[in-house]
Amino acid sequence: MTTHVTPRRLLAAGYDIPPVIAGAWQLSQGHSQQTLDQGALFRTWDMLAAHGCDTLDCADIYTGVESLIGDYRAARPGRRIQVHTKFVPDRDALSTVDRAYVTRIVDRSLARLRTEALDLVQFHWWRYEVPGMLEVAGYLDELRQAGKIRHMALTNTNTDQTRALLDAGIPLVATQVQYSVLDRRPASSLAPLAVARGLQLLCYGSVAGGFLGEAWRGASAPTDDLENRSLVKYRLIIDDCGGWAAFQRLLEVLADIASRHAVGIANVAQRWVLDQPGVGAVIVGFRGEASARRTLATLGLALTADDHAQLREVLDTLSLPAGDVYDAERDPSSVHAGIIRYNLNAAAGNDTLDS
């Protein structure tokens, strides 16, 4: 494989990120039936860092993951490893979240990640109808000013709420969203707002949990239980986009473009996201070096105007999930909400500093 110099993207003054960030949702306890090989995972992160992809993404509610990254940091003393985490107060506790609650969760993340300051904290508020989102964002900003947090961002937040926080003076530098050739909800209003206000979109789901890959091209629609929650989540997105036949038409176009560039379908899907206005990085989950090495090909891939035109032709035939960013997932009556686990900070053993 040709080695490419990873271009950095400026997220904030004095802080830049690679275009590919290693995500860790799939490493959460209970997410997958696969057994985690910690040694293989750490070697994968080492390899990515050697190619300039030195940033990891996790969350306070990804059970066990902050501590796992803390162990990785401890095993690599002296190495700069950038970590983006999240602050996701429990859905049932929103009305009681105060400064002490925020401080306790942030201090717990600091302890788990074995660091003196969190590089980026991405904030989520489950229920917009519950007051307090702006006040809680203000508490996070106080911790930023105190040096416990370096930069602030959002995650899974729609355009109106993002604009409201920006207008209130919350110093956001990014927002994490689901964005792919299947889910283009950010393009309608959030991405234009981000471009206008200087935010970067950090995008998960660019390969739809693995559905956007050769393994599913020409395959029948899955009927058995899927292996992990990622696949369940993105199978629902495929249904929203027109179903399995429409998805197969998209895969054929992606495969045609991939063949011209001697890369994989996933590389084309990731590069398409990276080429969209306002996008700073894609967040991709890895368990081993093989998938990570395949993803590195995205760094050297340049899609042509003809490639984009070919993709646009098929994308225009696809439907979209309803509403703005994360609106369908936020609606408790939606099928998309069925895979979401709430109140994980209050789960047994997950709301303590030593867990």
Short mmCIF file of C-alpha atoms in Angstrom, two decimals, residues 2 6-7 11 55 58 62 64 67 70-71 75 116-117 187 230 234-235 264-265 275 279 300 326:
data_model
loop_
_atom_site.label_atom_id
_atom_site.label_comp_id
_atom_site.label_asym_id
_atom_site.label_seq_id
_atom_site.Cartn_x
_atom_site.Cartn_y
_atom_site.Cartn_z
CA THR A 2 1.19 3.50 -0.81
CA THR A 6 -2.44 12.46 6.43
CA PRO A 7 -3.69 16.03 5.95
CA LEU A 11 -10.76 22.25 14.39
CA THR A 55 -7.48 10.76 17.45
CA CYS A 58 -15.59 7.70 22.76
CA TYR A 62 -19.90 3.79 26.10
CA GLY A 64 -16.00 0.42 29.63
CA SER A 67 -11.25 3.16 30.89
CA GLY A 70 -7.09 5.17 29.66
CA ASP A 71 -5.31 1.80 29.75
CA ALA A 75 0.66 1.67 28.05
CA GLU A 116 -5.67 16.43 33.10
CA ALA A 117 -7.88 17.94 30.40
CA ALA A 187 -26.93 18.51 4.14
CA SER A 230 -24.66 -0.98 14.48
CA TYR A 234 -28.23 1.01 9.70
CA ARG A 235 -30.60 -1.67 8.41
CA GLY A 264 -13.06 -0.51 -1.94
CA ILE A 265 -16.71 0.54 -1.76
CA ASP A 275 -15.94 15.93 0.32
CA VAL A 279 -17.16 18.04 7.12
CA GLY A 300 -5.21 9.13 -0.89
CA TYR A 326 -31.40 12.71 14.78
#
